[in-house]
Short mmCIF file of N, CA, C and O in Angstrom, two decimals:
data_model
loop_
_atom_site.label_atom_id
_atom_site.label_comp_id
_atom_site.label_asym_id
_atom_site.label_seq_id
_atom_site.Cartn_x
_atom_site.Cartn_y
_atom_site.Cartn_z
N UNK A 1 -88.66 -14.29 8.90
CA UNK A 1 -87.52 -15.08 9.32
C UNK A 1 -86.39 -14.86 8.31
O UNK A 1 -86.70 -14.78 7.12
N UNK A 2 -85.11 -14.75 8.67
CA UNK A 2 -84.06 -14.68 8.10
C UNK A 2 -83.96 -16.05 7.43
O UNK A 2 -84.17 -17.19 7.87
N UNK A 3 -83.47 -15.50 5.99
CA UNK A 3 -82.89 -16.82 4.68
C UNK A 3 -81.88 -17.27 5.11
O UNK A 3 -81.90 -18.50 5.16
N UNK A 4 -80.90 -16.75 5.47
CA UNK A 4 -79.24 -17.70 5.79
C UNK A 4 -79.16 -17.63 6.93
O UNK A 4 -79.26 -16.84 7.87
N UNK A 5 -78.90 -18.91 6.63
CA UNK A 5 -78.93 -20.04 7.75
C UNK A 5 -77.91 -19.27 8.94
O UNK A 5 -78.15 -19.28 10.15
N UNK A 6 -77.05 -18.79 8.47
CA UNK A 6 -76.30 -18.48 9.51
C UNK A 6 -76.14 -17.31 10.44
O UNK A 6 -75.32 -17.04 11.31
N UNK A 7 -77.82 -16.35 9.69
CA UNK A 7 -78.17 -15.12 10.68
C UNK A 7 -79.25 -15.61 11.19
O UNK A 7 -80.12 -14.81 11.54
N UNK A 8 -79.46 -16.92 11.33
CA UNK A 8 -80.74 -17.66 12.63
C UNK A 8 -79.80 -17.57 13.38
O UNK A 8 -78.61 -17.72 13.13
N UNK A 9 -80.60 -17.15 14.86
CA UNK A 9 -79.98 -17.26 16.28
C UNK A 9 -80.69 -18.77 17.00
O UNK A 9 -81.67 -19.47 16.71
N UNK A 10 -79.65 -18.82 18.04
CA UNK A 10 -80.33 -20.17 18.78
C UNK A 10 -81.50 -20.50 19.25
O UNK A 10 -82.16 -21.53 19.35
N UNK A 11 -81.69 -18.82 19.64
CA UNK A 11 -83.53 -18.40 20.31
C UNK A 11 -84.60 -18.61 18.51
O UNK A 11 -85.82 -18.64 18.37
N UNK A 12 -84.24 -18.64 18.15
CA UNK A 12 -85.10 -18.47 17.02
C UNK A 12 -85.31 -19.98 16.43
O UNK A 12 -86.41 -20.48 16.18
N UNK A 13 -84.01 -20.60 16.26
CA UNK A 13 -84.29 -22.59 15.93
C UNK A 13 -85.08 -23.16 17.38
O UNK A 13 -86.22 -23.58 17.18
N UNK A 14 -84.84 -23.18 18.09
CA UNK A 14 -85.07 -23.36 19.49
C UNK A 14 -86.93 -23.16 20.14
O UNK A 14 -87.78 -23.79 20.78
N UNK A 15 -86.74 -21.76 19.41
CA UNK A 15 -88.26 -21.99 20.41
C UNK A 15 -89.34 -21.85 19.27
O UNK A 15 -90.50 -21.56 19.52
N UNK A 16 -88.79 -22.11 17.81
CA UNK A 16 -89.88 -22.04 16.52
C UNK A 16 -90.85 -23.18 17.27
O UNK A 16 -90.72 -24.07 18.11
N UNK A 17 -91.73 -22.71 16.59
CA UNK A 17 -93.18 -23.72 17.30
C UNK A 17 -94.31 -23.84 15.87
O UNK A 17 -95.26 -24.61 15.99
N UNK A 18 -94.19 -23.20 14.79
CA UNK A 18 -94.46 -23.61 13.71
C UNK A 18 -95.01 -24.94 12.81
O UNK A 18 -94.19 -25.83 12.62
N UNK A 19 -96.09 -25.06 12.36
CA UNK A 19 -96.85 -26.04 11.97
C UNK A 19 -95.70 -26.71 10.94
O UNK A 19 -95.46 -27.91 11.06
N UNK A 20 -95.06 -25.99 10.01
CA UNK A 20 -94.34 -26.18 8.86
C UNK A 20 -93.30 -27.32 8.70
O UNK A 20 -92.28 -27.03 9.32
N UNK A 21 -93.25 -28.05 8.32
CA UNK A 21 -92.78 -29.56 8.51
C UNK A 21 -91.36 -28.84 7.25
O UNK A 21 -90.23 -29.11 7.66
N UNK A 22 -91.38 -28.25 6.25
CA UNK A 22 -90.17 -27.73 5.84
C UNK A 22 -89.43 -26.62 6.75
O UNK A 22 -88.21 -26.55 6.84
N UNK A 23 -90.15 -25.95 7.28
CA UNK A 23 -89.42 -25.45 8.36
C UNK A 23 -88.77 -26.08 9.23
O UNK A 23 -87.59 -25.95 9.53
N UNK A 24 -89.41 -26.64 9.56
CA UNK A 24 -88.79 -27.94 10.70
C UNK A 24 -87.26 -28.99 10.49
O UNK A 24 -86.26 -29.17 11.18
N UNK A 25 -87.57 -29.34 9.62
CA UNK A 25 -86.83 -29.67 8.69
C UNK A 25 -85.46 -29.63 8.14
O UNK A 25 -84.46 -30.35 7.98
N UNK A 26 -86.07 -28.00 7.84
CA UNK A 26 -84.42 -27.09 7.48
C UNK A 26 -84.01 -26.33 8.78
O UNK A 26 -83.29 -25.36 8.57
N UNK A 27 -84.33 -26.57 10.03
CA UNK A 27 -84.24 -26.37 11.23
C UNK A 27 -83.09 -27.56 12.03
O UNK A 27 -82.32 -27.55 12.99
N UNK A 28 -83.46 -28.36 11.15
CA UNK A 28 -82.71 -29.81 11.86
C UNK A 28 -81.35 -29.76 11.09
O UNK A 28 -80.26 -29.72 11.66
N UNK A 29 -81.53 -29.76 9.77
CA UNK A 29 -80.82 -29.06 8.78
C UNK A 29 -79.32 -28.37 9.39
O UNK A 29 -78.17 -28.79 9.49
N UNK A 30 -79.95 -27.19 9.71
CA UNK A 30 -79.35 -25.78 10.28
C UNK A 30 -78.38 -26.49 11.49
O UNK A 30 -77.15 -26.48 11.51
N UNK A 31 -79.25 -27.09 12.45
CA UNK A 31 -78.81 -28.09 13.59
C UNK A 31 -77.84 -28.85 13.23
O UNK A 31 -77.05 -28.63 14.15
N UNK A 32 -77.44 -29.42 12.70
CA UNK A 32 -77.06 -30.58 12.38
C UNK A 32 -75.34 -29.63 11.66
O UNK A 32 -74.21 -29.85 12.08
N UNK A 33 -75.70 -28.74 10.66
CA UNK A 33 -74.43 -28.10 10.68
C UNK A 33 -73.80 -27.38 11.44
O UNK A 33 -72.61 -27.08 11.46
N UNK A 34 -74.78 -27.07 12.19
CA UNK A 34 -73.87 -26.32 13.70
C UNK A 34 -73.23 -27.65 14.61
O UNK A 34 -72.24 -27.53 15.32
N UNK A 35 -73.89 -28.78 14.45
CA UNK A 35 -73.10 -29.47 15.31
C UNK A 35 -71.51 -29.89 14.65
O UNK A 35 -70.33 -29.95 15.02
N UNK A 36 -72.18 -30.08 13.68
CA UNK A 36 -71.02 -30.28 12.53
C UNK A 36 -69.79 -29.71 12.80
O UNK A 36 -68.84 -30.41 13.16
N UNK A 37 -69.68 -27.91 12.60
CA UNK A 37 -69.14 -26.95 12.47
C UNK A 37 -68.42 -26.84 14.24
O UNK A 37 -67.40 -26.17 14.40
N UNK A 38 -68.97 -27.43 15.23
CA UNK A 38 -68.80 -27.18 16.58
C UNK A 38 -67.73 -28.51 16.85
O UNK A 38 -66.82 -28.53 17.68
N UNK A 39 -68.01 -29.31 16.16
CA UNK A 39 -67.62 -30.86 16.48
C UNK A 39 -66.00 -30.55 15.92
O UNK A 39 -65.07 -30.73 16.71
N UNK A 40 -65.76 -30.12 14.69
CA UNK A 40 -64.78 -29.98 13.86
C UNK A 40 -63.98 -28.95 14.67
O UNK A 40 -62.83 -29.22 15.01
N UNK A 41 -64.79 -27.29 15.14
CA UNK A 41 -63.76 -26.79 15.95
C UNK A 41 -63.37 -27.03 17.24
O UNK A 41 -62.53 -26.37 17.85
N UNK A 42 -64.16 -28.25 17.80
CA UNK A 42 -63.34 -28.80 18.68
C UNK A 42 -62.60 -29.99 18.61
O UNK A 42 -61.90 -30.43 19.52
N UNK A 43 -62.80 -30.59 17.34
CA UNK A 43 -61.36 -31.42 16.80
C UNK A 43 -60.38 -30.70 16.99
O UNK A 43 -59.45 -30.83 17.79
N UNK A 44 -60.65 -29.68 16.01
CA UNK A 44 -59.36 -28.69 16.04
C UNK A 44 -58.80 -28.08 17.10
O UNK A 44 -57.64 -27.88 16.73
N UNK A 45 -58.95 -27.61 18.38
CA UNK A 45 -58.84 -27.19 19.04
C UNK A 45 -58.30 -28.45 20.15
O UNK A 45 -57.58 -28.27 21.13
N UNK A 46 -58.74 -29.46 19.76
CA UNK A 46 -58.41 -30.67 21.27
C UNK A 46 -56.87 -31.63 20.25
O UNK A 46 -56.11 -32.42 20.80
N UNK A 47 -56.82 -31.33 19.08
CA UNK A 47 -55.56 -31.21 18.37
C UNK A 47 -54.92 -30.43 18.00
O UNK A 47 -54.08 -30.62 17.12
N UNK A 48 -55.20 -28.95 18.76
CA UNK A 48 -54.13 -28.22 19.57
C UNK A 48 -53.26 -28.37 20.40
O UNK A 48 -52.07 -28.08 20.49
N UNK A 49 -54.62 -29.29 21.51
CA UNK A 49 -54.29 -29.18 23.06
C UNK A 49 -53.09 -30.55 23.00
O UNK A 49 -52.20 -30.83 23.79
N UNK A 50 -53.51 -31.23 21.70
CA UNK A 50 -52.66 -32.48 22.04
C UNK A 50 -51.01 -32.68 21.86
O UNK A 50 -50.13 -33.32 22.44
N UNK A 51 -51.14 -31.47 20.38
CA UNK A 51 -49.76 -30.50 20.11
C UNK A 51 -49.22 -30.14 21.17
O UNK A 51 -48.11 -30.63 21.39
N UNK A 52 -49.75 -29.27 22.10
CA UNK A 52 -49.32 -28.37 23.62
C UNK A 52 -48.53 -29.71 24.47
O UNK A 52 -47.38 -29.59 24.90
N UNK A 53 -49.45 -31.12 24.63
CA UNK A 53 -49.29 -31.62 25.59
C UNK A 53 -47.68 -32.30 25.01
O UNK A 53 -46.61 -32.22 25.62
N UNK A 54 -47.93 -33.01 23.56
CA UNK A 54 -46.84 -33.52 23.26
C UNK A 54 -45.43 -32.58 23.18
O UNK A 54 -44.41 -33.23 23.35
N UNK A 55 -45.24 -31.12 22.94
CA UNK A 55 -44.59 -29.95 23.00
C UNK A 55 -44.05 -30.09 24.41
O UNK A 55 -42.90 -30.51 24.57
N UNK A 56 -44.71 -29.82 25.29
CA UNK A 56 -44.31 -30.05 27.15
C UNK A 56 -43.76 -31.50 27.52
O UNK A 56 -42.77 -31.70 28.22
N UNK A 57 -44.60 -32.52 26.90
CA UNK A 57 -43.57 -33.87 26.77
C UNK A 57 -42.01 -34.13 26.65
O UNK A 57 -41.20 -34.69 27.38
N UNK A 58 -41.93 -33.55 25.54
CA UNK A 58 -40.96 -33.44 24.97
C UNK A 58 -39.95 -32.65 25.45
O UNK A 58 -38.74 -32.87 25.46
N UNK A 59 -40.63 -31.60 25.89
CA UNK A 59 -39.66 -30.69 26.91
C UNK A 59 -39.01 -30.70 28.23
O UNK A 59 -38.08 -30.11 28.78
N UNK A 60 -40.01 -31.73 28.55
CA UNK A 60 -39.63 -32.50 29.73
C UNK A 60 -39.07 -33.75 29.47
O UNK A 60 -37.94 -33.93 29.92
N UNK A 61 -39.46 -34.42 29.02
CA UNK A 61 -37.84 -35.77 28.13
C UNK A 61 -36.64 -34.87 28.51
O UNK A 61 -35.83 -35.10 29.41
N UNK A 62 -36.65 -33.81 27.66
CA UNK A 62 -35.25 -33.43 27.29
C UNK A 62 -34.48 -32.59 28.62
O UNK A 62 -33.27 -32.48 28.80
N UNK A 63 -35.42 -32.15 29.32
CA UNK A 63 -35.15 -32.13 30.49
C UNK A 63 -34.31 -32.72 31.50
O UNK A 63 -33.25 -32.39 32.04
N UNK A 64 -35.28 -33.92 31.62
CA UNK A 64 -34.91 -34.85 32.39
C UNK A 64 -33.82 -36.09 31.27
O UNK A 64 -33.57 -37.08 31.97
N UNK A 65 -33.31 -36.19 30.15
CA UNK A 65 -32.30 -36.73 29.78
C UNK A 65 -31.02 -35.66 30.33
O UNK A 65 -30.02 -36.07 30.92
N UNK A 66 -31.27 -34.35 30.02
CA UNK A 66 -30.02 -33.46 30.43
C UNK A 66 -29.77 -33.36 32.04
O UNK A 66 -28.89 -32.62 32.49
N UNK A 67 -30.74 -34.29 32.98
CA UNK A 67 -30.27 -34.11 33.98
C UNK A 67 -29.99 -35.51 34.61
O UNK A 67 -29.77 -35.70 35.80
N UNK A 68 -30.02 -36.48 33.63
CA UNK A 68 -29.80 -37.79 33.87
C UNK A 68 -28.16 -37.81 33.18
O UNK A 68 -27.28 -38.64 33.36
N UNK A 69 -28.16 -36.97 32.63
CA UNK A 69 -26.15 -36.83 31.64
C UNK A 69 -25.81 -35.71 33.11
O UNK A 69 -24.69 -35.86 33.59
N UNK A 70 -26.25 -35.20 33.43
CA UNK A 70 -25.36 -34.44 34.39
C UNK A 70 -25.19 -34.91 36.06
O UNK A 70 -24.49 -34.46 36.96
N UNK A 71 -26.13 -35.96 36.00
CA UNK A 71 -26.37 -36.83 37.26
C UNK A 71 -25.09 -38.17 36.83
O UNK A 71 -24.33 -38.71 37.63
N UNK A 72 -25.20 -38.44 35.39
CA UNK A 72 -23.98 -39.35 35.27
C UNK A 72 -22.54 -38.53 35.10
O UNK A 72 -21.63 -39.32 35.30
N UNK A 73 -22.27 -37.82 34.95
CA UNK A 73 -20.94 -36.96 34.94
C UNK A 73 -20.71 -36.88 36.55
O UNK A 73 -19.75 -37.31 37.19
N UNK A 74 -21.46 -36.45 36.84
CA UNK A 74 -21.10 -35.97 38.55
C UNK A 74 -21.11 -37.52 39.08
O UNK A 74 -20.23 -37.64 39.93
N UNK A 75 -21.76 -38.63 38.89
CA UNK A 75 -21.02 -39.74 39.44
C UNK A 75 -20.02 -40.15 38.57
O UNK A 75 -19.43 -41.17 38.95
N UNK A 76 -19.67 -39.70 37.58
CA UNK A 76 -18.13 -39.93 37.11
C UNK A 76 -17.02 -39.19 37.81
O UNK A 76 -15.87 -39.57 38.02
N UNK A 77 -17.57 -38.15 38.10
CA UNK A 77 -16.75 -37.45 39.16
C UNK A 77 -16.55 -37.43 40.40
O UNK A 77 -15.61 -37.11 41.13
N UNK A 78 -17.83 -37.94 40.57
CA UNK A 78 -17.36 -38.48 42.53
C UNK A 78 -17.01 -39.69 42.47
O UNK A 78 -16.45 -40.15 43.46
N UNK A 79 -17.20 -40.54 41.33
CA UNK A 79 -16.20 -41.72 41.49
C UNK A 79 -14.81 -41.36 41.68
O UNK A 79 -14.27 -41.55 42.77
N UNK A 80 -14.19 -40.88 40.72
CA UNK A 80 -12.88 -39.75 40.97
C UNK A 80 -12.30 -39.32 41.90
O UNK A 80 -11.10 -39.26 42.18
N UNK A 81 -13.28 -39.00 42.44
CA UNK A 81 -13.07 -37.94 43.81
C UNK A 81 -12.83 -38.76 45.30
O UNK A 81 -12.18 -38.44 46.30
N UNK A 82 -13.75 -40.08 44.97
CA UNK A 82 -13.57 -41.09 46.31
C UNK A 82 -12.41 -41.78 45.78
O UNK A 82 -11.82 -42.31 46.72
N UNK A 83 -11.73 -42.03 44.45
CA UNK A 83 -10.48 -42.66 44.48
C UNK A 83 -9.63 -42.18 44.76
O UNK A 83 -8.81 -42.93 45.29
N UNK A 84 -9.24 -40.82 44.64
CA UNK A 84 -8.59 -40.11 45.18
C UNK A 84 -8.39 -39.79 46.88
O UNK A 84 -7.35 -39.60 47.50
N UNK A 85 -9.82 -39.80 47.36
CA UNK A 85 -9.17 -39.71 49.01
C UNK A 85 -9.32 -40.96 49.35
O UNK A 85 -9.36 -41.10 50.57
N UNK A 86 -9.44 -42.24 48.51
CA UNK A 86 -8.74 -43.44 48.84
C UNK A 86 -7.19 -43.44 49.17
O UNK A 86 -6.47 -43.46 50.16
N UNK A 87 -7.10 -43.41 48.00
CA UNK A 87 -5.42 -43.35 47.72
C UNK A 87 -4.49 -41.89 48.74
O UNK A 87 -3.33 -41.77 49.14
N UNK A 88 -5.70 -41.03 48.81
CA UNK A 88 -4.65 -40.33 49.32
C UNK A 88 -5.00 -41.16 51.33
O UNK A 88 -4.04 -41.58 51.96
N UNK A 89 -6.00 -41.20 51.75
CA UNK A 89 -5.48 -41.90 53.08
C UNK A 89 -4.71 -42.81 53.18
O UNK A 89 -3.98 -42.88 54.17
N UNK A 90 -4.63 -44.08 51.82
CA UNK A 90 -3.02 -44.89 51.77
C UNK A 90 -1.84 -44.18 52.03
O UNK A 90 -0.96 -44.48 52.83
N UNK A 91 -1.94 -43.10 51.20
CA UNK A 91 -0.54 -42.16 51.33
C UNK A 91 -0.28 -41.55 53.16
O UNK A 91 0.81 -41.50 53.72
N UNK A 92 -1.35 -41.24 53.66
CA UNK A 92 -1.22 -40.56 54.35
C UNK A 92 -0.92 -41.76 55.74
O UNK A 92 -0.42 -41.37 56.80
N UNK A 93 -1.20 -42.74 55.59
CA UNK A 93 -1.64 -43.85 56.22
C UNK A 93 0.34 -44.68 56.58
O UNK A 93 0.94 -44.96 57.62
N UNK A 94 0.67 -44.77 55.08
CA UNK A 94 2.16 -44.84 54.99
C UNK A 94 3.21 -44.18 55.38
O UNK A 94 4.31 -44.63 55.72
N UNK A 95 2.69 -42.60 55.30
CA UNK A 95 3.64 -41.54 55.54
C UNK A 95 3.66 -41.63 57.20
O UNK A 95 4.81 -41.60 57.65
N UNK A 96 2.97 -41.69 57.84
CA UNK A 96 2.20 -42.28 59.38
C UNK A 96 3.35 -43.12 60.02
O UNK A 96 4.24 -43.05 60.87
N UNK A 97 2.76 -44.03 59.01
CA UNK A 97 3.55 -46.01 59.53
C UNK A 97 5.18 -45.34 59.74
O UNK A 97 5.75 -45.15 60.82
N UNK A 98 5.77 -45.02 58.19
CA UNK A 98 7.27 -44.46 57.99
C UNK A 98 7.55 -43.27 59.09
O UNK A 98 8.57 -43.56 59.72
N UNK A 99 7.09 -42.29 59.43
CA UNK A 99 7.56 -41.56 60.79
C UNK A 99 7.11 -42.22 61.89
O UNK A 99 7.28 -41.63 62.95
N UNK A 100 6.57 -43.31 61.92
CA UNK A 100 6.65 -43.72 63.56
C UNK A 100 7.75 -44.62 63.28
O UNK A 100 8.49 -44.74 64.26
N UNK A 101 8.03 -45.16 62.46
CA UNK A 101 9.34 -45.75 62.11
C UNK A 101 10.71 -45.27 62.39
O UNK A 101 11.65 -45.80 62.99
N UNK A 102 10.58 -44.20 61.84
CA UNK A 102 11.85 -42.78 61.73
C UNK A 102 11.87 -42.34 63.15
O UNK A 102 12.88 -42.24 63.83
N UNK A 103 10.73 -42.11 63.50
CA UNK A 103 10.80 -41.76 65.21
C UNK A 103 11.61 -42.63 66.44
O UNK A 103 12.32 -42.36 67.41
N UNK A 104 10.91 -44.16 65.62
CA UNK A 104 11.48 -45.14 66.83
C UNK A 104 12.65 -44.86 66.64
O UNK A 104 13.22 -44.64 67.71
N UNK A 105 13.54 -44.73 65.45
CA UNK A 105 14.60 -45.27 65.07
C UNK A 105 15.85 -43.97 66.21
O UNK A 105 16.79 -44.03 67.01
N UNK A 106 14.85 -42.83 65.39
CA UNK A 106 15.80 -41.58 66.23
C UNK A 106 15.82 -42.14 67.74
O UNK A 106 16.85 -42.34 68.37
N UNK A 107 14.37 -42.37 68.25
CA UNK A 107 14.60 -42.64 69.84
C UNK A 107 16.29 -43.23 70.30
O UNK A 107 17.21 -42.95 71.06
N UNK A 108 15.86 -44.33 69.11
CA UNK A 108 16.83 -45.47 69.87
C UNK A 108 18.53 -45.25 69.79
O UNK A 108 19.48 -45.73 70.42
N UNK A 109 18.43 -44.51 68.93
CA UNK A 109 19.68 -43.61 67.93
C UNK A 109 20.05 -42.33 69.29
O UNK A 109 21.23 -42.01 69.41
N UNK A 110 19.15 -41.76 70.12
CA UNK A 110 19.48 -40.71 71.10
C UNK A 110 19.68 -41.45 72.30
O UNK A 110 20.44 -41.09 73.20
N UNK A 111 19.02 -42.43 72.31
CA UNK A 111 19.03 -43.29 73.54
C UNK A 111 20.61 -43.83 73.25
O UNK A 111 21.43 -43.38 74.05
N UNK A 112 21.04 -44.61 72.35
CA UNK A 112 22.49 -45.16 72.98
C UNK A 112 23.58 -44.19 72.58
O UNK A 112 24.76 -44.52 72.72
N UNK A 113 23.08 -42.46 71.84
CA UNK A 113 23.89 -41.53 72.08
C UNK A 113 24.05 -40.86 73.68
O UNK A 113 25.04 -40.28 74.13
N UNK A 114 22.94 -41.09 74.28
CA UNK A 114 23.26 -40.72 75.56
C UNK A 114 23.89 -41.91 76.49
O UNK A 114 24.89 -41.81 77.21
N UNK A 115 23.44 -42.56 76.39
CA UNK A 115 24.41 -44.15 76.69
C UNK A 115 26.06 -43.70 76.40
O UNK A 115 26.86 -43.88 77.32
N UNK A 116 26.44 -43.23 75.33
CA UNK A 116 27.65 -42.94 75.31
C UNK A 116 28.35 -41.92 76.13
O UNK A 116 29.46 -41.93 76.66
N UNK A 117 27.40 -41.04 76.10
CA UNK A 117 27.75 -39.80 76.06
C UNK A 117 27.94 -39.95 78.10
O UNK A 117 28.73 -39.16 78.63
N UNK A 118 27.25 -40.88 78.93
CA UNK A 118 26.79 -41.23 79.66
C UNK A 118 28.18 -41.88 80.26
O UNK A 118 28.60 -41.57 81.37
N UNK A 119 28.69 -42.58 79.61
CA UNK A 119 30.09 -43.54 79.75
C UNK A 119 30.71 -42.82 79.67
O UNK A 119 31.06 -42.49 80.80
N UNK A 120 31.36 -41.99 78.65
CA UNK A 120 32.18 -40.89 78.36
C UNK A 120 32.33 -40.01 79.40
O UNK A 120 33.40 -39.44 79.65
N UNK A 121 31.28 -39.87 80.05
CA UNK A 121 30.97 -38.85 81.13
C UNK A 121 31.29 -39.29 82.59
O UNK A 121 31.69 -38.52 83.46
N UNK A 122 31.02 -40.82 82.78
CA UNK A 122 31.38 -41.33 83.65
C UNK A 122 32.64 -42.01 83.86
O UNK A 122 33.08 -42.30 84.98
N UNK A 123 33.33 -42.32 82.53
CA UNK A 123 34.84 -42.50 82.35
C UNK A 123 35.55 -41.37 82.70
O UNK A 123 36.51 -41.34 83.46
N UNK A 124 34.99 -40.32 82.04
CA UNK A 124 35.94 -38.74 82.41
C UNK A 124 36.16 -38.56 84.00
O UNK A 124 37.31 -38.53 84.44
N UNK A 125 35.09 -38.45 84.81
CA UNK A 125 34.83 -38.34 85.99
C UNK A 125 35.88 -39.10 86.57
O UNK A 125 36.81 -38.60 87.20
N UNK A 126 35.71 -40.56 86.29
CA UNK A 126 36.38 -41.77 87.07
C UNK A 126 38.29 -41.45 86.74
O UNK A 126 39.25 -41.62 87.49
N UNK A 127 38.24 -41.06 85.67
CA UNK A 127 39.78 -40.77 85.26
C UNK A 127 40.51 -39.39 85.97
O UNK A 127 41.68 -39.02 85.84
N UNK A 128 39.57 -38.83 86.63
CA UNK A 128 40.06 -37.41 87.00
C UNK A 128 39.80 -37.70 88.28
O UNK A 128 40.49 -36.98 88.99
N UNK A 129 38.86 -38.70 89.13
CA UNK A 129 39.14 -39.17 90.65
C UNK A 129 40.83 -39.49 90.44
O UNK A 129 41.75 -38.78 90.86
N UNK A 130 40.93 -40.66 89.72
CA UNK A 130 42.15 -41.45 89.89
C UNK A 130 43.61 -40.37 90.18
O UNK A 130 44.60 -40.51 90.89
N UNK A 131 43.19 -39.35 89.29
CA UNK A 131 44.68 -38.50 89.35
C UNK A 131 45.01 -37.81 90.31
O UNK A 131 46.09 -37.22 90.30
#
């Protein structure tokens, strides 16, 4: 049997069947630092994984803060944007009201120009029967 401990294979702790109570012994021994040695590299290894997870955490925070600042800008900007075609249908709304205004006004402005123009026309007529 191999002296160090660490050129025993698993088949060899495993299926010893040996009367030898120091064998046995330093078998449990052997055992006991492999669990040791197994336990520790999977400390190490599951405080890798925990590094990885907090790393992707974090990456995703920052993620999702940079899209919570660009989700608030763009409603700073469509706030903006709806005050603006507020104000501009007021404008457009006024400019509206004021040419139907301007319109009536011309109507009424052509209407008693033809009214005149109407008299004028019918005075001329009537003045040129008479002669």
């Amino acid at each position: 049997m191999a002296k160090d401990w660490k050129e025993l294979t698993t088949d060899e702790l495993l299926n010893f069947n040996g009367p030898e109570t120091a064998e046995i012994a330093r078998f449990e021994r052997i055992m006991q630092q492999r669990t040791a040695e197994s336990l520790r590299e999977f400390q190490s290894e599951l405080s890798n994984t925990a590094n990885h997870i907090n790393q992707s955490t974090d990456r995703i925070v920052g993620v999702g803060n940079r899209l919570i600042k660009t989700i608030e800008a763009q409603g700073g900007a469509q706030k903006k944007h709806q005050r603006s075609i507020v104000w501009l249908t007021v404008v457009i709304a006024v400019a509206t009201v004021a040419y139907v205004i301007i319109t009536w006004f011309s109507v009424q402005t052509m209407q008693e120009a033809n009214d005149i123009q109407r008299k004028s026309a019918n005075i001329e007529r009537s003045g040129n029967t008479k002669t």
